Coordinates of C-alpha atoms and ligand atoms in Angstrom, one line a residue:
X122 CA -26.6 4.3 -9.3
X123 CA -27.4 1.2 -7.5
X124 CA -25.5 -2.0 -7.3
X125 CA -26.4 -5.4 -8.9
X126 CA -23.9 -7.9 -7.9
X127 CA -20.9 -8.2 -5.8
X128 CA -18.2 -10.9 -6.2
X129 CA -15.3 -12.0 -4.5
X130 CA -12.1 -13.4 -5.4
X131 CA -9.2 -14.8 -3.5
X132 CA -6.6 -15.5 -5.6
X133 CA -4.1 -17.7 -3.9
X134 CA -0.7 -17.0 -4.6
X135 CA 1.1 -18.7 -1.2
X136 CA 3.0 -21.1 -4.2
X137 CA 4.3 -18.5 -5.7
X138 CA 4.3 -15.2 -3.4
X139 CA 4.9 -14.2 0.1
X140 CA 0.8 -13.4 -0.3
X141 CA -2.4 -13.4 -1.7
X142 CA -4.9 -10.8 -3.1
X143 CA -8.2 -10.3 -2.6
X144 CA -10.2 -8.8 -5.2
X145 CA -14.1 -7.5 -5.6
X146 CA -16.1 -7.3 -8.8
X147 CA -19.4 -4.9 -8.1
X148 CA -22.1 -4.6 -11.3
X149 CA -24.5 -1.8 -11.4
X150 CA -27.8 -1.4 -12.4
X151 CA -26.4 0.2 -15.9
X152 CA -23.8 -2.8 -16.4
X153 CA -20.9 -0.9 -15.9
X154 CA -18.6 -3.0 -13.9
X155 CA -15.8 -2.1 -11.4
X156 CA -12.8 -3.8 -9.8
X157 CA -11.3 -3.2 -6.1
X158 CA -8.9 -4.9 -4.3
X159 CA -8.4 -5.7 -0.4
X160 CA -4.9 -5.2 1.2
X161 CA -4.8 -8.9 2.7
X162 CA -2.6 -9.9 5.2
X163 CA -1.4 -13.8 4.4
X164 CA -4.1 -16.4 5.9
X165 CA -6.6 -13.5 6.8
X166 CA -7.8 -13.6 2.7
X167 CA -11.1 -16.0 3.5
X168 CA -12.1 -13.4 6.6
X169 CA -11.9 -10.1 4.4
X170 CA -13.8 -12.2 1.7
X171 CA -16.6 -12.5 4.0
X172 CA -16.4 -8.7 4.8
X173 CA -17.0 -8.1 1.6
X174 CA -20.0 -9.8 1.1
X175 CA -21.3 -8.6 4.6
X176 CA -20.1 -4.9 3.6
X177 CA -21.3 -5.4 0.0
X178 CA -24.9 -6.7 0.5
X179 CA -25.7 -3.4 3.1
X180 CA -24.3 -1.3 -0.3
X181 CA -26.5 -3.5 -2.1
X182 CA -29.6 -1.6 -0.5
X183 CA -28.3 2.2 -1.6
X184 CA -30.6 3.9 -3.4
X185 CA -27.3 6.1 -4.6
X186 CA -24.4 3.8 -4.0
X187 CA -21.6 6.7 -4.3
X188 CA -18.5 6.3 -2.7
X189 CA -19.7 9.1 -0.2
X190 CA -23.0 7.4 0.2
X191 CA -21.0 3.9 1.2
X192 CA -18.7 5.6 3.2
X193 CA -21.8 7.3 5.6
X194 CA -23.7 5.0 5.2
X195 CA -22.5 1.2 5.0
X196 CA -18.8 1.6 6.4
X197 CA -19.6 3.5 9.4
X198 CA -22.7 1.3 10.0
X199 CA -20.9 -1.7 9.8
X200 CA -17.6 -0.9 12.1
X201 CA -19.9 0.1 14.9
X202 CA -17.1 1.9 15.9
X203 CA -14.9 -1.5 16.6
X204 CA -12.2 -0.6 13.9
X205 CA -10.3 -3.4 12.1
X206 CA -7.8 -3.1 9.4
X207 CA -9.5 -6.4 8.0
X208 CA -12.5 -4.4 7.8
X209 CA -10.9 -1.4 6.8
X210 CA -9.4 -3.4 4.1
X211 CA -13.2 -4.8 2.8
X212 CA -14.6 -1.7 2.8
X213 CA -11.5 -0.2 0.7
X214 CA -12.3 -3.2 -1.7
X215 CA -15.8 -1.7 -2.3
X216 CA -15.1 1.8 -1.7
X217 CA -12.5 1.7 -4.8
X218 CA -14.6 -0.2 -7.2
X219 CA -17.5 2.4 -7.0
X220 CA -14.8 5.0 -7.6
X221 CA -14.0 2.8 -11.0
X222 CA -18.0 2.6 -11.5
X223 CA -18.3 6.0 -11.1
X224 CA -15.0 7.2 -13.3
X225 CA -16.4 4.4 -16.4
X226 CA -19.7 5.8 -16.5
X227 CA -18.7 9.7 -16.4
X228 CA -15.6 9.0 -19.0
X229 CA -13.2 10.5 -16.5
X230 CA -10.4 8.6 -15.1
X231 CA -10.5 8.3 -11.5
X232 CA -8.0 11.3 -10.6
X233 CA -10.4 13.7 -12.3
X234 CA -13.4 13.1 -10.1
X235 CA -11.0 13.1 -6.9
X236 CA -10.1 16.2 -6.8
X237 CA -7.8 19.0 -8.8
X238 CA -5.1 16.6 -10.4
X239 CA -1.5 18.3 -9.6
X240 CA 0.3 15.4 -10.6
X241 CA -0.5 12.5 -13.0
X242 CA 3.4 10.6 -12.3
X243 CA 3.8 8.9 -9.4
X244 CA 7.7 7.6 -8.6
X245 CA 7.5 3.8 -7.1
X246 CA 9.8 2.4 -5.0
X247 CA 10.7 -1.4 -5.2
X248 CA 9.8 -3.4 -2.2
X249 CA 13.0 -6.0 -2.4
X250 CA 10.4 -8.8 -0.6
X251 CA 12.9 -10.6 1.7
X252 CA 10.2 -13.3 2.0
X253 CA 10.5 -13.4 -2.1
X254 CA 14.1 -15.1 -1.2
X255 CA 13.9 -16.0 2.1
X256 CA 17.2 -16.5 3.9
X257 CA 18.9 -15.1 0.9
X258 CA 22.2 -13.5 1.6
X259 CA 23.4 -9.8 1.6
X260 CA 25.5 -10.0 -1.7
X261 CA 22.4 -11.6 -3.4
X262 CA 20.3 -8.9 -2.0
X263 CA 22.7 -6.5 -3.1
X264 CA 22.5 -8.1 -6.6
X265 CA 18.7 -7.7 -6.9
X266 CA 18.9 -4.2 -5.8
X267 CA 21.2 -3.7 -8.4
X268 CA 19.5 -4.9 -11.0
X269 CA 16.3 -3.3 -10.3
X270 CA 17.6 0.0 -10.8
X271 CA 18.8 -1.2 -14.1
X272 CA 14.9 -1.3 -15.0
X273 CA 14.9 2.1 -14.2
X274 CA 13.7 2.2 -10.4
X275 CA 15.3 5.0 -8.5
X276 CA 14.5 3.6 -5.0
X277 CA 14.7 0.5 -3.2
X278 CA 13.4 -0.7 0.0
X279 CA 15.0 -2.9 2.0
X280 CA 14.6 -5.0 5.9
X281 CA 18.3 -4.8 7.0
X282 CA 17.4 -6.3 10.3
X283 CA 16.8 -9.3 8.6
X284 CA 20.6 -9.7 9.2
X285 CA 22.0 -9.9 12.7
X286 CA 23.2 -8.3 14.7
X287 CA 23.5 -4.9 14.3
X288 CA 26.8 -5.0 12.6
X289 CA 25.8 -7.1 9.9
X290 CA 22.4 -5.2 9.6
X291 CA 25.0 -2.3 8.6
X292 CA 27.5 -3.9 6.4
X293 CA 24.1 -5.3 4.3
X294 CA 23.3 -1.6 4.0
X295 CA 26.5 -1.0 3.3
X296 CA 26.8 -3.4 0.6
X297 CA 23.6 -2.6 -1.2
X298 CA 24.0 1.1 -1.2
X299 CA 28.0 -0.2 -3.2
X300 CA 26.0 -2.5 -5.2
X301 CA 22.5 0.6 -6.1
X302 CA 25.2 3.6 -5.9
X303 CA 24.9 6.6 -4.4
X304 CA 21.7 8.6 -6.8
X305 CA 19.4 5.6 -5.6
X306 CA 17.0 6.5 -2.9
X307 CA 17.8 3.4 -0.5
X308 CA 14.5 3.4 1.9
X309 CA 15.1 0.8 5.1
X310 CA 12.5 -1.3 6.8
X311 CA 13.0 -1.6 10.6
X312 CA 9.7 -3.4 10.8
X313 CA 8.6 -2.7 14.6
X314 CA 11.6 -3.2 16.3
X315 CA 10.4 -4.0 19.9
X316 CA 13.2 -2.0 21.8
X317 CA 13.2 1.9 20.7
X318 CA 17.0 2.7 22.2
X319 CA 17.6 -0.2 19.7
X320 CA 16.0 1.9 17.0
X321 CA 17.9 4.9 17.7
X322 CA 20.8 2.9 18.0
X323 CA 20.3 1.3 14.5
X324 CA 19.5 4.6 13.1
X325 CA 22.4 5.8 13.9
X326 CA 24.7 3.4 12.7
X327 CA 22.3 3.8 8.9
X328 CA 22.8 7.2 8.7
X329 CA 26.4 7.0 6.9
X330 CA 25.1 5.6 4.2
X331 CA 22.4 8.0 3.5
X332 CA 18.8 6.2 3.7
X333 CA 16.2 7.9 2.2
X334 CA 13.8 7.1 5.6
X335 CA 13.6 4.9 8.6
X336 CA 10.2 3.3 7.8
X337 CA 8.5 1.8 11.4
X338 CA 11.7 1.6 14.0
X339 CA 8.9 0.6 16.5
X340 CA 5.0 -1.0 16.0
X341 CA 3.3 1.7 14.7
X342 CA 0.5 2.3 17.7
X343 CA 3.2 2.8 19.8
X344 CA 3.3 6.7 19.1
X345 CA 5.0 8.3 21.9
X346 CA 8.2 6.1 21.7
X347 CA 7.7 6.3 17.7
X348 CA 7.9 10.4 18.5
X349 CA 11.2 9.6 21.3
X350 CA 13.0 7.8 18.4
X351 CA 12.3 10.6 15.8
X352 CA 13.9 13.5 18.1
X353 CA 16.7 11.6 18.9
X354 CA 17.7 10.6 15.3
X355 CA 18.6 12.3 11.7
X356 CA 16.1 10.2 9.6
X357 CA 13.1 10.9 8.6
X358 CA 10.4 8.5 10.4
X359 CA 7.7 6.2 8.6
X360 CA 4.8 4.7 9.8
X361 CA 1.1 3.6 9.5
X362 CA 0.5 0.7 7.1
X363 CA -0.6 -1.5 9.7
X364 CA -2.9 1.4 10.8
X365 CA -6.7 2.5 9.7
X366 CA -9.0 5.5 11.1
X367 CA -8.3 9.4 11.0
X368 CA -7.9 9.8 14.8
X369 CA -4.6 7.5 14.4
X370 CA -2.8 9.4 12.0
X371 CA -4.0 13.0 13.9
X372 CA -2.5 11.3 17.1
X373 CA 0.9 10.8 15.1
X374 CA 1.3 14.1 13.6
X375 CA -0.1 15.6 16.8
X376 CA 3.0 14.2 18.7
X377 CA 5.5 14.7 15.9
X378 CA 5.9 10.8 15.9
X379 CA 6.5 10.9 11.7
X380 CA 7.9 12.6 9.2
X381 CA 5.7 10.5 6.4
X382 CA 2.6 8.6 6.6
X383 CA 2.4 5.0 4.8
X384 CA -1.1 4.3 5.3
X385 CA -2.0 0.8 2.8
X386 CA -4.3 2.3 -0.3
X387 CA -6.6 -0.5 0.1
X388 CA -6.4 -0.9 3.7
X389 CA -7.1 2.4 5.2
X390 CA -10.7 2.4 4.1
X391 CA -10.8 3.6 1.0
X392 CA -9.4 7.0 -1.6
X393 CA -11.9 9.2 0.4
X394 CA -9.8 7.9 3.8
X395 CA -6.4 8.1 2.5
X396 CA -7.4 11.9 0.7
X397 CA -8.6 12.6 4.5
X398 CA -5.3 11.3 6.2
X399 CA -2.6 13.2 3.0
X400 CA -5.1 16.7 3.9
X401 CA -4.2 15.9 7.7
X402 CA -0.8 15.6 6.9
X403 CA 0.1 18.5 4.4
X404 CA -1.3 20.3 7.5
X405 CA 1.3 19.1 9.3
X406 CA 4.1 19.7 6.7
X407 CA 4.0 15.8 6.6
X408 CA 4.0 13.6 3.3
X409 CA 2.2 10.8 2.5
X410 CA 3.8 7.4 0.7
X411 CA 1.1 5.2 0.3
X412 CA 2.0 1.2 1.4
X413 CA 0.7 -1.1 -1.2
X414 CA 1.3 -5.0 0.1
X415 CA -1.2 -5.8 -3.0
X416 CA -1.1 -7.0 -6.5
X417 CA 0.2 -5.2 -9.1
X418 CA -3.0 -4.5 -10.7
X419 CA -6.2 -2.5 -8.8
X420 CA -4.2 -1.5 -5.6
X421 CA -1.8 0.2 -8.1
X422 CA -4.1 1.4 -10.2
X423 CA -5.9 3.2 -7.2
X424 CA -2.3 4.2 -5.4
X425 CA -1.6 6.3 -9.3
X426 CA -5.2 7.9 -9.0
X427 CA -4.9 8.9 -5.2
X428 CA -1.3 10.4 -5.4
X429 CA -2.3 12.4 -8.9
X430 CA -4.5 14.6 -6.7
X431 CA -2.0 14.5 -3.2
X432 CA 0.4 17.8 -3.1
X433 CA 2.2 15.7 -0.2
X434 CA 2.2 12.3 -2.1
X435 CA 6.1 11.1 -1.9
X436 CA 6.3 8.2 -3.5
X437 CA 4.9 4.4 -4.1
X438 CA 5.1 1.4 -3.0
X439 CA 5.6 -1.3 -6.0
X440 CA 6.6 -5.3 -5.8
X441 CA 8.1 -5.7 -9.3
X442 CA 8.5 -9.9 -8.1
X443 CA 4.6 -9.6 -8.1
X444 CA 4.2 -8.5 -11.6
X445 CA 4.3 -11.6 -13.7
X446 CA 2.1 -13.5 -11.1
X447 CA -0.4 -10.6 -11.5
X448 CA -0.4 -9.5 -15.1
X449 CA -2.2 -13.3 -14.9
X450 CA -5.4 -11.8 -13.4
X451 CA -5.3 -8.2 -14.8
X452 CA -2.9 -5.4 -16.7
X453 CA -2.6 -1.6 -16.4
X454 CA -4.1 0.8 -19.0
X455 CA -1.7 3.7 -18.4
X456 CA 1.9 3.3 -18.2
X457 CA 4.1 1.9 -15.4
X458 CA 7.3 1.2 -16.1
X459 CA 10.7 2.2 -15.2
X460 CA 9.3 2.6 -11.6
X461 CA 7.0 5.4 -12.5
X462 CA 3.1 5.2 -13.3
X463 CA 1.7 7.8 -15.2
X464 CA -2.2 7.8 -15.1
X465 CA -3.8 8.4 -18.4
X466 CA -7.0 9.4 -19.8
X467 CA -8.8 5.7 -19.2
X468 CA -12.3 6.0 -17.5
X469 CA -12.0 4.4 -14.3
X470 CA -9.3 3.1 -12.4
X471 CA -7.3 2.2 -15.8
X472 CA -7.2 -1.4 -14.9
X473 CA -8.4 -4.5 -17.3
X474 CA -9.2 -7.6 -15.0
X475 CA -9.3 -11.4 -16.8
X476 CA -13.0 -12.1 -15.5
X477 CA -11.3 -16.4 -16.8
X478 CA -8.3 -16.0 -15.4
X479 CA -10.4 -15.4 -12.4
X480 CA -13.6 -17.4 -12.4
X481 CA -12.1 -20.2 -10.6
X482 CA -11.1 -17.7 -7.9
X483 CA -14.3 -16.5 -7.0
X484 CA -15.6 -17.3 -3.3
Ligands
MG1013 MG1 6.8 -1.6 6.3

């Protein structure tokens, strides 16, 4: 298979969202087209756009333009050994959509030319977005939690340091594990807090209220202190999203820094990357829950497919505020609802783009 065409897309969504998406559209020489995404973090979306193109017209020259092949040959070329998670992110965009390519033209959905398929439902977690209501307060945070696991979501994640100082980061804990109950899996957001006594500190004063994990008390490259917080606490640790490259995630589990690995789907570098890292960690006795900052469309889509062949896949991330925004440019063809996605039979990646709802997108 060769490649014909790549387009970009940057959908802009800063009106409406707390981000944009970034989205690829790769032809090949048979017609069959495929769709991949880039995780884009807010004003970088014009940058991984252009890494695209870059990335995409060296794929262009494959005489076999297999994810493999791009991966040797393209991605690897290309990063020169300068790792980015912008570029990261690029080549995950092109990476995915051959994966969708390849799954359309063999008949198979994407899971089934992964790897052996242990599991087709993946549980989601909903991402409560503080930026969604910025400045809101705890009891309408509580309110939103609650009502999301009246859709049927069975975890929520949450940023209680949002809310200062520490004792109100707790009682906002405290109040939305009242408001979710206590069968909800609460998962809290520390977000790189710069002081890792802090973290400890906080962690402690969580615990009561039984959080699911303790995702990123400090910046995630900061490994040794990541590893000091996790021994001195009774949570288990998160962290990698803002993270690309193998040799990062070996240096976590190496020092026992994590309990579970959150590298982005579409940022890491692609489903051969992220299969690479969830190997790494089942070696480690880790699990993997991919991040997925993304729309609810291709990122998703590619999340279900990777996770369907990961023993040590966890669970999801999922922004349920995204969805209406993003069932504009695209819908699912397998079933997520109820915070669960169930990949189905679909060739591909399962996912049904609006080429018009996008054309004035393209870049
Ligand atoms: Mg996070």
């Amino acid at each position: 298979m060769t490649i014909q065409s790549v387009r970009t897309y940057y959908v802009d969504a800063r009106k409406t969202l707390t981000k944009s998406f970034v989205f690829c559209r790769i032809q090949a020489d048979d017609g069959t087209v495929g769709w991949g995404e880039a995780y884009a973090i807010p004003r970088r979306e014009r940058g991984i756009a252009e890494f695209i193109k870059g990335l995409g017209a060296m794929a262009m020259t494959l005489t076999d333009a297999s994810p493999q092949n791009f991966r040797a040959n393209v991605q690897g070329w290309y990063d020169e050994g300068h790792l980015s998670i912008d570029l990261s992110s690029a080549a995950s965009a092109i990476e995915v959509a051959l994966w969708d390519i390849l799954g359309k033209q063999s008949g198979k959905p994407v899971c089934e030319l992964l790897g052996d398929v242990v599991n087709r439902l993946l549980t989601l977690y909903a991402n409560m977005d503080p930026m969604t209501d910025h400045g809101q307060s705890m009891d309408r945070l509580a309110q939103r939690c609650a009502a999301i696991t009246q859709l049927g979501f069975e975890a929520v994640k949450i940023y209680p340091m949002e809310y200062q100082p520490l004792e109100q980061a707790v009682e906002c804990v405290r109040r939305v594990r009242a408001a979710i109950g206590d069968d909800t899996r609460l998962l809290l957001d520390a977000w790189a807090l710069p002081d890792a006594a802090f973290a400890v500190e906080a962690a402690r004063a969580f615990k009561p209220f039984n959080p699911f994990w303790f995702e990123e008390p400090v910046a995630g490259e900061r490994i040794d202190a990541m590893a000091e917080v996790r021994s001195q606490i009774a949570l288990p640790v998160v962290t990698g999203e803002r993270q690309a490259g193998l040799h990062h995630f070996r240096a976590v589990l190496e020092k026992g820094a994590a309990d579970i690995l959150n590298p982005d789907i579409v940022g890491v570098g692609g489903l051969l990357e992220m299969l690479e890292i969830a190997r790494l960690a089942e070696s480690y006795g880790a699990k993997v829950a991919p991040h997925c900052w993304n729309s609810t469309t291709v990122a998703v889509a590619a999340m279900a497919h990777a996770c369907a062949v990961m023993p040590n896949a966890l669970i999801g991330e999922y922004f349920p505020d995204y969805e209406p925004f993003c069932g504009r440019f695209g819908i699912l063809e397998f079933d997520l609802s109820g915070g669960k996605a169930t990949v189905g039979e679909t060739p591909g990646l399962g996912v049904r783009m609006d080429e018009d709802a996008l054309a004035g997108h393209e870049i």
